[in-house]
Every structure is written in C-alpha cells, then in structure tokens.
Tab-separated table of C-alpha atoms and ligand atoms in Angstrom:
chain	number	residue	atom	x	y	z
N	662	MET	CA	11.602	-15.984	-20.078
N	663	ILE	CA	9.036	-13.262	-20.400
N	664	ARG	CA	9.097	-11.057	-16.916
N	665	SER	CA	7.326	-7.911	-16.138
N	666	VAL	CA	10.121	-4.956	-15.275
N	667	PHE	CA	9.944	-2.217	-13.091
N	668	LYS	CA	10.603	0.227	-15.262
N	669	GLY	CA	10.196	4.289	-12.535
N	670	SER	CA	7.910	5.055	-9.897
N	671	GLY	CA	6.117	7.542	-8.852
N	672	SER	CA	4.235	8.831	-5.776
N	673	ALA	CA	1.798	12.155	-4.750
N	674	LEU	CA	0.987	13.340	-1.773
N	675	PRO	CA	-1.743	16.164	-0.914
N	676	ALA	CA	-0.810	19.779	0.036
N	677	ARG	CA	-1.365	19.571	3.120
N	678	ALA	CA	0.938	17.672	5.886
N	679	VAL	CA	-1.236	17.265	9.528
N	680	SER	CA	0.879	16.278	12.335
N	681	ASN	CA	-0.119	14.555	15.577
N	682	ASP	CA	-0.755	17.691	17.864
N	683	GLU	CA	-2.295	19.543	15.627
N	684	LEU	CA	-4.808	16.093	15.559
N	685	ALA	CA	-4.807	16.237	19.328
N	686	ARG	CA	-6.697	19.539	19.526
N	687	LEU	CA	-9.880	17.522	17.677
N	688	VAL	CA	-9.760	14.470	19.127
N	689	ASP	CA	-8.962	13.156	22.624
N	690	THR	CA	-5.615	11.675	22.016
N	691	SER	CA	-1.703	13.067	22.278
N	692	ASP	CA	0.992	12.769	20.494
N	693	GLU	CA	2.942	10.684	22.854
N	694	TRP	CA	0.267	8.605	22.661
N	695	ILE	CA	0.139	8.097	18.809
N	696	ARG	CA	3.572	7.985	18.310
N	697	GLU	CA	4.361	5.266	21.479
N	698	ARG	CA	1.123	2.874	19.601
N	699	THR	CA	1.941	3.145	16.541
N	700	GLY	CA	5.324	5.536	15.236
N	701	ILE	CA	2.973	8.187	13.434
N	702	SER	CA	3.619	10.820	13.839
N	703	ASN	CA	2.392	12.785	10.262
N	704	ARG	CA	0.049	11.851	7.718
N	705	TYR	CA	-1.215	14.406	4.797
N	706	LEU	CA	-4.707	14.981	4.237
N	707	ALA	CA	-6.424	15.842	0.849
N	708	GLY	CA	-8.025	19.045	0.493
N	709	GLU	CA	-10.492	20.922	-1.457
N	710	GLY	CA	-9.687	19.514	-5.602
N	711	GLU	CA	-7.753	16.565	-4.390
N	712	THR	CA	-9.293	13.515	-4.529
N	713	THR	CA	-7.601	9.787	-5.036
N	714	GLY	CA	-8.433	10.314	-9.197
N	715	THR	CA	-5.976	13.764	-9.127
N	716	LEU	CA	-2.889	11.986	-6.376
N	717	ALA	CA	-2.907	8.946	-8.720
N	718	THR	CA	-2.872	11.314	-12.166
N	719	GLU	CA	0.434	13.291	-10.421
N	720	ALA	CA	1.635	10.001	-8.960
N	721	ALA	CA	1.320	8.327	-12.574
N	722	ARG	CA	3.118	10.705	-14.414
N	723	ALA	CA	5.924	10.507	-12.094
N	724	ALA	CA	5.978	7.649	-12.547
N	725	LEU	CA	6.355	7.999	-16.552
N	726	ALA	CA	8.598	10.380	-16.321
N	727	ASP	CA	10.768	8.292	-13.996
N	728	ALA	CA	10.728	5.476	-16.638
N	729	GLY	CA	11.351	8.193	-19.632
N	730	ILE	CA	8.319	6.015	-21.000
N	731	ALA	CA	5.397	8.023	-22.740
N	732	ALA	CA	1.559	8.010	-21.970
N	733	SER	CA	0.952	6.778	-25.338
N	734	GLU	CA	3.106	3.008	-24.515
N	735	ILE	CA	1.017	2.627	-21.732
N	736	ASP	CA	-1.980	0.350	-22.128
N	737	LEU	CA	-2.989	-1.241	-19.125
N	738	ILE	CA	-4.160	-0.079	-15.770
N	739	VAL	CA	-4.664	-1.524	-12.812
N	740	LEU	CA	-5.582	1.298	-9.965
N	741	ALA	CA	-6.083	-0.452	-6.334
N	742	THR	CA	-7.823	1.807	-4.533
N	743	ALA	CA	-10.671	1.418	-1.247
N	744	THR	CA	-11.735	5.028	-2.073
N	745	PRO	CA	-12.190	5.836	-5.446
N	746	ASP	CA	-14.063	8.862	-6.674
N	747	CYS	CA	-16.910	7.829	-8.192
N	748	THR	CA	-19.064	4.313	-7.329
N	749	PHE	CA	-18.331	4.134	-11.679
N	750	PRO	CA	-16.519	4.685	-14.074
N	751	ALA	CA	-13.593	3.355	-12.141
N	752	THR	CA	-10.503	5.800	-11.249
N	753	ALA	CA	-8.114	3.924	-13.707
N	754	THR	CA	-9.877	5.490	-16.301
N	755	GLN	CA	-10.140	9.065	-15.198
N	756	VAL	CA	-6.345	8.718	-15.129
N	757	GLN	CA	-6.010	7.169	-18.264
N	758	ALA	CA	-8.149	10.246	-19.527
N	759	ALA	CA	-6.028	12.852	-17.672
N	760	LEU	CA	-3.072	10.953	-19.233
N	761	GLY	CA	-4.105	11.580	-23.145
N	762	CYS	CA	-4.350	7.350	-23.431
N	763	THR	CA	-6.702	5.758	-25.201
N	764	GLY	CA	-5.560	2.162	-26.469
N	765	GLY	CA	-5.699	-0.772	-23.354
N	766	ALA	CA	-7.677	-2.069	-20.508
N	767	ALA	CA	-8.230	0.491	-17.744
N	768	PHE	CA	-9.819	-0.685	-13.928
N	769	ASP	CA	-9.628	-1.025	-10.148
N	770	VAL	CA	-9.440	-3.459	-7.761
N	771	ALA	CA	-10.184	-3.323	-4.435
N	772	ALA	CA	-8.522	-5.690	-2.180
N	773	VAL	CA	-8.095	-2.552	0.506
N	774	CYS	CA	-4.734	-2.417	2.075
N	775	THR	CA	-3.312	-5.023	-0.387
N	776	GLY	CA	-4.232	-3.985	-3.111
N	777	PHE	CA	-1.427	-2.626	-4.690
N	778	LEU	CA	-0.217	-6.619	-4.417
N	779	TYR	CA	-3.504	-7.373	-5.612
N	780	ALA	CA	-2.791	-4.827	-8.371
N	781	LEU	CA	1.031	-5.843	-8.813
N	782	ALA	CA	-0.489	-9.507	-9.507
N	783	THR	CA	-2.705	-8.881	-12.513
N	784	ALA	CA	-0.669	-6.887	-14.124
N	785	ASP	CA	2.162	-9.731	-14.123
N	786	SER	CA	-0.515	-11.871	-14.786
N	787	MET	CA	-1.117	-10.407	-18.215
N	788	LEU	CA	1.522	-8.935	-18.678
N	789	ARG	CA	3.048	-12.428	-19.033
N	790	THR	CA	0.612	-14.020	-20.973
N	791	GLY	CA	0.885	-11.270	-24.014
N	792	LEU	CA	-2.890	-9.171	-22.647
N	793	ALA	CA	-0.651	-6.189	-22.453
N	794	THR	CA	2.357	-4.952	-22.666
N	795	CYS	CA	3.226	-1.430	-20.962
N	796	ALA	CA	1.495	-1.018	-17.682
N	797	LEU	CA	1.186	1.802	-14.667
N	798	VAL	CA	-0.397	0.123	-11.747
N	799	ILE	CA	-0.711	2.257	-9.212
N	800	GLY	CA	-2.082	2.459	-5.590
N	801	ALA	CA	-4.237	5.430	-4.430
N	802	GLU	CA	-6.486	7.044	-1.948
N	803	THR	CA	-8.149	9.344	0.006
N	804	PHE	CA	-9.557	7.347	3.671
N	805	SER	CA	-9.518	10.620	5.161
N	806	ARG	CA	-12.949	10.715	3.530
N	807	ILE	CA	-14.026	7.776	5.001
N	808	LEU	CA	-12.908	8.153	8.339
N	809	ASP	CA	-14.962	8.631	11.605
N	810	TRP	CA	-13.615	11.766	12.579
N	811	GLU	CA	-15.195	10.971	16.122
N	812	ASP	CA	-13.549	7.372	16.564
N	813	ARG	CA	-9.977	8.433	17.908
N	814	THR	CA	-9.065	4.430	18.218
N	815	THR	CA	-9.138	5.038	14.132
N	816	CYS	CA	-8.992	8.599	13.020
N	817	VAL	CA	-5.408	8.849	14.556
N	818	LEU	CA	-4.201	6.395	11.595
N	819	PHE	CA	-4.502	6.905	7.858
N	820	GLY	CA	-3.533	9.756	5.682
N	821	ASP	CA	-4.193	10.164	2.283
N	822	GLY	CA	-1.467	9.717	-0.961
N	823	ALA	CA	-0.928	7.913	-4.000
N	824	GLY	CA	2.083	4.804	-5.651
N	825	ALA	CA	2.289	4.117	-9.280
N	826	PHE	CA	4.796	1.758	-11.244
N	827	VAL	CA	5.632	1.476	-14.815
N	828	LEU	CA	6.122	-2.382	-15.953
N	829	ARG	CA	6.873	-3.557	-19.189
N	830	ALA	CA	7.191	-6.998	-20.505
N	831	GLU	CA	10.720	-7.858	-21.276
N	832	ASP	CA	12.600	-11.024	-22.427
N	833	VAL	CA	15.271	-11.383	-18.998
N	834	PRO	CA	17.514	-13.872	-18.210
N	835	GLU	CA	16.827	-16.340	-15.493
N	836	ASP	CA	19.538	-13.682	-12.926
N	837	GLY	CA	17.137	-10.678	-14.555
N	838	PRO	CA	15.568	-8.335	-13.635
N	839	GLY	CA	11.556	-8.526	-13.234
N	840	VAL	CA	8.491	-9.891	-10.502
N	841	LEU	CA	10.092	-13.369	-9.044
N	842	ALA	CA	6.870	-14.153	-7.370
N	843	THR	CA	3.810	-13.480	-5.857
N	844	ARG	CA	1.314	-14.772	-3.197
N	845	LEU	CA	-2.101	-13.656	-2.716
N	846	HIS	CA	-4.286	-14.918	0.093
N	847	ALA	CA	-8.099	-13.904	1.434
N	848	ASP	CA	-10.471	-15.103	4.453
N	849	GLY	CA	-13.597	-13.356	4.012
N	850	SER	CA	-14.609	-14.539	7.534
N	851	HIS	CA	-12.410	-11.640	9.293
N	852	ARG	CA	-14.621	-9.516	8.151
N	853	ASP	CA	-16.137	-7.919	11.191
N	854	LEU	CA	-12.619	-7.119	12.159
N	855	LEU	CA	-12.193	-4.506	9.299
N	856	TYR	CA	-14.985	-3.212	7.223
N	857	VAL	CA	-16.841	0.621	6.125
N	858	ASP	CA	-20.154	0.016	7.581
N	859	GLY	CA	-21.589	1.097	4.240
N	860	GLY	CA	-21.748	1.112	0.576
N	861	PRO	CA	-23.777	1.855	-3.117
N	862	SER	CA	-25.821	-1.869	-2.510
N	863	SER	CA	-26.447	-1.956	1.230
N	864	THR	CA	-27.305	2.062	2.467
N	865	GLY	CA	-26.927	3.882	-0.191
N	866	THR	CA	-23.951	5.867	2.137
N	867	VAL	CA	-20.093	5.800	1.709
N	868	GLY	CA	-19.665	4.772	4.681
N	869	LYS	CA	-17.641	4.968	7.637
N	870	LEU	CA	-14.050	2.759	8.269
N	871	ARG	CA	-14.204	0.554	11.745
N	872	MET	CA	-11.983	-1.620	13.506
N	873	ARG	CA	-10.827	-3.814	16.261
N	874	GLY	CA	-6.778	-2.479	16.611
N	875	ARG	CA	-5.865	-5.676	18.789
N	876	GLU	CA	-7.276	-8.592	17.247
N	877	VAL	CA	-6.520	-6.754	13.596
N	878	PHE	CA	-2.394	-6.226	15.062
N	879	ARG	CA	-2.111	-10.726	15.945
N	880	HIS	CA	-3.374	-11.347	12.803
N	881	ALA	CA	-1.652	-9.121	10.484
N	882	VAL	CA	2.057	-10.509	12.176
N	883	THR	CA	1.013	-13.869	11.686
N	884	ASN	CA	-0.427	-13.591	8.189
N	885	LEU	CA	2.953	-11.587	6.950
N	886	ALA	CA	5.039	-13.972	8.520
N	887	GLU	CA	3.339	-16.839	6.402
N	888	VAL	CA	2.780	-15.406	3.124
N	889	LEU	CA	6.743	-13.976	3.386
N	890	GLU	CA	8.077	-17.545	3.755
N	891	GLU	CA	6.029	-18.616	0.998
N	892	VAL	CA	7.328	-16.027	-1.434
N	893	LEU	CA	11.040	-17.175	-0.226
N	894	LYS	CA	10.150	-20.643	-1.390
N	895	ALA	CA	8.955	-19.974	-4.379
N	896	SER	CA	10.923	-17.856	-5.582
N	897	GLY	CA	13.888	-20.090	-4.270
N	898	PHE	CA	16.089	-17.272	-2.053
N	899	SER	CA	16.486	-17.106	1.377
N	900	ALA	CA	15.636	-14.450	4.147
N	901	ALA	CA	19.104	-13.037	3.767
N	902	ASP	CA	19.396	-12.828	-0.018
N	903	ILE	CA	16.277	-10.051	0.211
N	904	ASP	CA	18.119	-6.674	-0.326
N	905	TRP	CA	14.970	-4.584	0.728
N	906	VAL	CA	11.176	-5.011	2.277
N	907	VAL	CA	8.351	-2.571	1.638
N	908	PRO	CA	5.351	-3.442	3.796
N	909	HIS	CA	2.312	-2.599	4.096
N	910	GLN	CA	2.600	0.331	6.073
N	911	ALA	CA	0.013	0.711	8.971
N	912	ASN	CA	1.959	0.357	12.286
N	913	LEU	CA	5.999	0.655	13.033
N	914	ARG	CA	4.940	-2.420	15.900
N	915	ILE	CA	3.543	-4.837	13.282
N	916	LEU	CA	6.292	-3.919	10.862
N	917	ASP	CA	8.582	-4.634	13.737
N	918	ALA	CA	7.533	-7.866	14.949
N	919	THR	CA	6.691	-8.737	11.524
N	920	ALA	CA	10.940	-8.294	9.977
N	921	ARG	CA	11.704	-10.404	13.487
N	922	LYS	CA	9.555	-13.216	13.213
N	923	LEU	CA	11.135	-13.388	9.949
N	924	GLY	CA	14.941	-12.533	11.259
N	925	LEU	CA	15.589	-10.150	8.861
N	926	PRO	CA	17.282	-6.711	10.178
N	927	ALA	CA	15.444	-3.054	10.810
N	928	GLU	CA	17.910	-1.743	8.718
N	929	LYS	CA	16.672	-3.860	5.253
N	930	VAL	CA	12.997	-2.349	6.464
N	931	VAL	CA	11.598	0.453	4.954
N	932	VAL	CA	9.312	3.073	6.780
N	933	THR	CA	7.081	6.331	6.363
N	934	VAL	CA	5.049	5.391	8.722
N	935	ASP	CA	6.064	7.853	10.893
N	936	ARG	CA	4.861	10.531	8.039
N	937	HIS	CA	2.331	8.978	5.873
N	938	ALA	CA	0.403	7.035	8.438
N	939	ASN	CA	-1.023	4.257	7.060
N	940	THR	CA	-2.826	5.088	3.040
N	941	SER	CA	-3.866	1.895	2.529
N	942	ALA	CA	-3.052	0.574	-0.828
N	943	ALA	CA	-0.828	3.661	-1.805
N	944	SER	CA	1.310	3.305	1.038
N	945	VAL	CA	3.337	0.354	-0.584
N	946	PRO	CA	4.227	1.927	-4.282
N	947	LEU	CA	4.706	4.895	-2.128
N	948	ALA	CA	7.223	3.618	0.059
N	949	PHE	CA	8.864	2.244	-2.342
N	950	ASP	CA	9.261	5.768	-3.800
N	951	VAL	CA	10.406	7.175	-1.314
N	952	ALA	CA	13.522	4.784	-0.986
N	953	ARG	CA	14.454	4.351	-4.631
N	954	ARG	CA	14.363	8.172	-5.108
N	955	ASP	CA	16.431	8.557	-1.591
N	956	GLY	CA	19.544	6.183	-3.254
N	957	ARG	CA	17.978	3.459	-0.793
N	958	ILE	CA	16.934	0.476	-3.256
N	959	ALA	CA	19.052	0.564	-6.648
N	960	ALA	CA	18.817	-1.583	-10.099
N	961	GLY	CA	19.290	-5.090	-9.102
N	962	ASP	CA	18.897	-4.938	-5.564
N	963	LEU	CA	16.097	-7.698	-5.132
N	964	VAL	CA	13.063	-6.628	-2.994
N	965	MET	CA	9.824	-7.803	-0.722
N	966	LEU	CA	6.804	-5.921	-0.762
N	967	GLU	CA	3.627	-7.423	1.391
N	968	ALA	CA	0.685	-6.365	2.985
N	969	MET	CA	-2.239	-7.339	4.506
N	970	GLY	CA	-5.396	-5.556	5.208
N	971	GLY	CA	-9.333	-5.574	4.920
N	972	GLY	CA	-11.259	-8.344	4.048
N	973	PHE	CA	-9.121	-9.831	5.147
N	974	THR	CA	-6.771	-9.637	2.192
N	975	TRP	CA	-2.437	-10.382	2.393
N	976	GLY	CA	-0.062	-11.058	0.041
N	977	ALA	CA	3.667	-10.461	-0.974
N	978	SER	CA	5.715	-10.281	-3.855
N	979	LEU	CA	8.960	-10.534	-4.801
N	980	MET	CA	10.811	-8.637	-7.521
N	981	ARG	CA	14.287	-7.588	-8.938
N	982	VAL	CA	14.768	-3.680	-9.383
L	852	LIG	N1	-5.541	8.586	21.791
L	852	LIG	C1	-5.097	7.907	23.025
L	852	LIG	N2	-6.203	6.573	23.591
L	852	LIG	C2	-6.258	5.852	22.543
L	852	LIG	C3	-6.541	6.323	21.622
L	852	LIG	C4	-5.889	7.546	20.996
L	852	LIG	N3	-5.723	7.439	19.693
L	852	LIG	N4	-7.074	5.487	20.560
L	852	LIG	C5	-7.785	4.572	21.644
L	852	LIG	N5	-6.921	4.754	23.231
L	852	LIG	C6	-7.235	4.589	24.493
L	852	LIG	C7	-8.340	3.317	24.742
L	852	LIG	O1	-9.307	4.146	24.629
L	852	LIG	C8	-8.221	2.318	25.641
L	852	LIG	O2	-8.025	3.096	27.048
L	852	LIG	P1	-8.896	2.307	27.929
L	852	LIG	O3	-7.478	0.995	28.420
L	852	LIG	O4	-8.879	3.719	28.992
L	852	LIG	O5	-9.741	1.715	28.060
L	852	LIG	C9	-5.789	2.358	25.285
L	852	LIG	O6	-6.506	3.766	24.964
L	852	LIG	C10	-5.529	1.110	24.436
L	852	LIG	O7	-6.320	0.679	23.740
L	852	LIG	P2	-7.041	-0.558	22.702
L	852	LIG	O8	-6.992	-0.329	21.343
L	852	LIG	O9	-6.256	-1.196	24.015
L	852	LIG	O10	-4.822	0.118	22.362
L	852	LIG	P3	-3.600	-0.806	21.737
L	852	LIG	O11	-2.490	-0.892	22.250
L	852	LIG	O12	-4.122	-2.530	21.346
L	852	LIG	O13	-3.545	0.084	20.164
L	852	LIG	C11	-3.716	0.081	18.104
L	852	LIG	C12	-4.468	0.281	19.651
L	852	LIG	C13	-2.650	1.286	18.135
L	852	LIG	C14	-4.959	0.474	16.990
L	852	LIG	C15	-3.950	-1.162	17.430
L	852	LIG	O14	-4.050	-2.005	17.776
L	852	LIG	C16	-2.880	-1.913	16.658
L	852	LIG	O15	-2.058	-0.975	16.323
L	852	LIG	N6	-3.822	-2.270	15.320
L	852	LIG	C17	-3.175	-2.589	14.308
L	852	LIG	C18	-4.160	-2.408	13.278
L	852	LIG	C19	-4.039	-1.619	12.514
L	852	LIG	O16	-3.107	-0.828	12.215
L	852	LIG	N7	-4.529	-1.423	11.413
L	852	LIG	C20	-4.323	-0.524	10.502
L	852	LIG	C21	-4.809	-1.692	9.224
L	852	LIG	S1	-5.116	-2.555	9.364
L	852	LIG	C22	-3.936	-2.454	9.276
L	852	LIG	O17	-3.290	-2.074	7.731
L	852	LIG	C23	-3.188	-3.690	8.085
C-alpha cells in the first residue's frame, strides 16, 4: 500500500531566549505565576531579520539534511501558519524559492495551533493519491508579532519557532511505516474564545491575539481526548500501543489532563512547552524534532500527534516512524 512515510525532521528557533523573569520586567507578572499555571519557563522571540519565512526555511533545510533528500526532489510544500510574512504570496512559496526547488505546488494552510495537523493531513492525502511524491510539511510562526504586550493574560504564553517534516510516498507493507490514521475537526461557533482582532479584509491591520483562557482550557481537554480516541479506533490500535504522544505545546496542565483522561503515562508525553512556550503551528514538529534528536523517538515507534487551537480547530494523527 502507498503511504506517506516520514523521512526526516528539522526545527529552528530565533536567537533570543526570553526567560519569565525578563518578561516580568515588561509586564506585571512573575516567574512563579507563569510556571505554576502553564509550565513555561522560557520562550524564543524573533528579532530583526527573523520572520516566519526565515525560520521555516531553516527548519526545512534541517529536515532535508536529516532525510538525506535533495531540495530538487520536493514537489509539494505545505506550510501551516497564522503569522505569514505577507498577506500573499504564501510563505510556502518563499521557502520554495529559498530552497531553490521549482517543481510542484507550494501553499499555506491556516488552522492556527492545529495548523500542522491540517498541513500533514493535506500532504498525506496528496501523496497517497499521486498528486505529489515528496513533501515538506512545515509549521512556522512568529506569534510575538500579534501579541498585545500589555496584556499579561496572553503575552506570557507564546513564543516563536518552526518545525518541518519530509514525507515521501512509498509502497510499504501493512505493518510498515507511514501516516496510519488522521482525524480533523473544526467548530467555528467558538471563534470569540480565541481570535485575532484584525485582518486584511476587516480592519486592514494585522490585529492582536485575544483569548478567554479558562474556556479554551475546558474545550481543549475534552476535544483532544475525543479525537485521540477516534484516531485510535480508526487505526485499530489502543492507547497502550503508543510509544510517544507529541501534543501541541499549549500548556503543561492541558497536556497532563489529556494524558490522564486517556490513561497514558506522563513519561510517554513529549514536553517542550517549558522551554519553547506555545509556538502555535510550529509546536508539534518542533517538539517531535527535539525528541527525535535526543534519541527518544526512534524508527519503528508508534507516535500520536495532536493539537487544538483557534477556530476552534483540533485534530490528531497516528504515524509509524
Ligand atoms: N501574571 C500574573 N497574574 C496573572 C497573569 C500573569 N501573566 N495573567 C492573569 N493573571 C491573574 C488574573 O488577572 C487573575 O487575577 P484575579 O484573580 O485577581 O482576577 C488571576 O491571575 C487568575 O486568572 P485566570 O485567567 O483565571 O487564570 P487561570 O488559572 O485560568 O490561568 C491560563 C490562565 C494559564 C491562560 C489558563 O486559563 C490556561 O491555561 N488556559 C488555556 C489556554 C491556552 O493555553 N491557550 C493557548 C492557546 S490555545 C491552544 O493552544 C490550545
């Protein structure tokens, strides 16, 4: 059977690390409050010359090097972001130009923190149906540029970064590697709980992120537990078969609550929110890349990727590495 097989990953972070203590000098907050409520100690913030496009390109280059695949072999780039460099062209096309690959398609998808799962599902469908043969799937964000730095309830939660996967369509046996099952959801009726108050066609501005954190928390735990069960059912595996869960890194308490609901031991959950904070669409591939490079995620492992974000959108995908 033809599956989208994982070939390599890469990630990129801005040069500047910002601790909670440093943030506490800008807004009325404390290291203790941020760590207790979110698990976050540090985040990286983009500086001059660092954009979603430059971070995405660096992550893509690292993923290609990891995969041992030349940029010329890539005939699809799907980039998930809510913070593109420009309204258009798509940031994916900038990455394509920077990598020097000219064949195939390149476009962005917008599903906020679930963006990487939406991008992965899109690339997986295109690879399995023969629309492409070798894809870069990227999550990249510079949320620091849409934060209200005077709103302590949101600005302490987010960071910037990028992560990328290389996937190739390959004929594999039933028990072989590849993306095994994916489920995606959206419910636009919850827009007001998490949104940006501007855009090109409404205000003509970029806007700032607004969130009602408590309500988001409650929905996140319920929705994530449900979609994880759906993906397990669709794939025929049980929670006990999973080697690693790579969740969207929003908040340590959401990660813990979701794992508990599914009966998954905390040791199987990859956590990077402490050092990267919430990097939206970048967080899943960024966390995955960290766990692969430190030797936790290995070839043959069964890995569950999951995310929930603005919209609301949410989804999960099970992959054999
Ligand atoms: N520093 C210090 N105090 C703060 C801060 C801060 N940065 N932010 C809020 N407070 C204060 C509030 O003003 C409030 O004070 P009051 O009691 O005097 O009114 C108090 O802390 C409690 O505020 P709450 O908003 O009720 O705090 P809560 O315990 O709900 O924690 C948090 C807030 C961390 C945002 C939590 O609701 C949460 O984790 N929500 C999930 C949302 C999330 O992670 N979203 C990320 C994007 S969505 C996604 O990726 C899934």
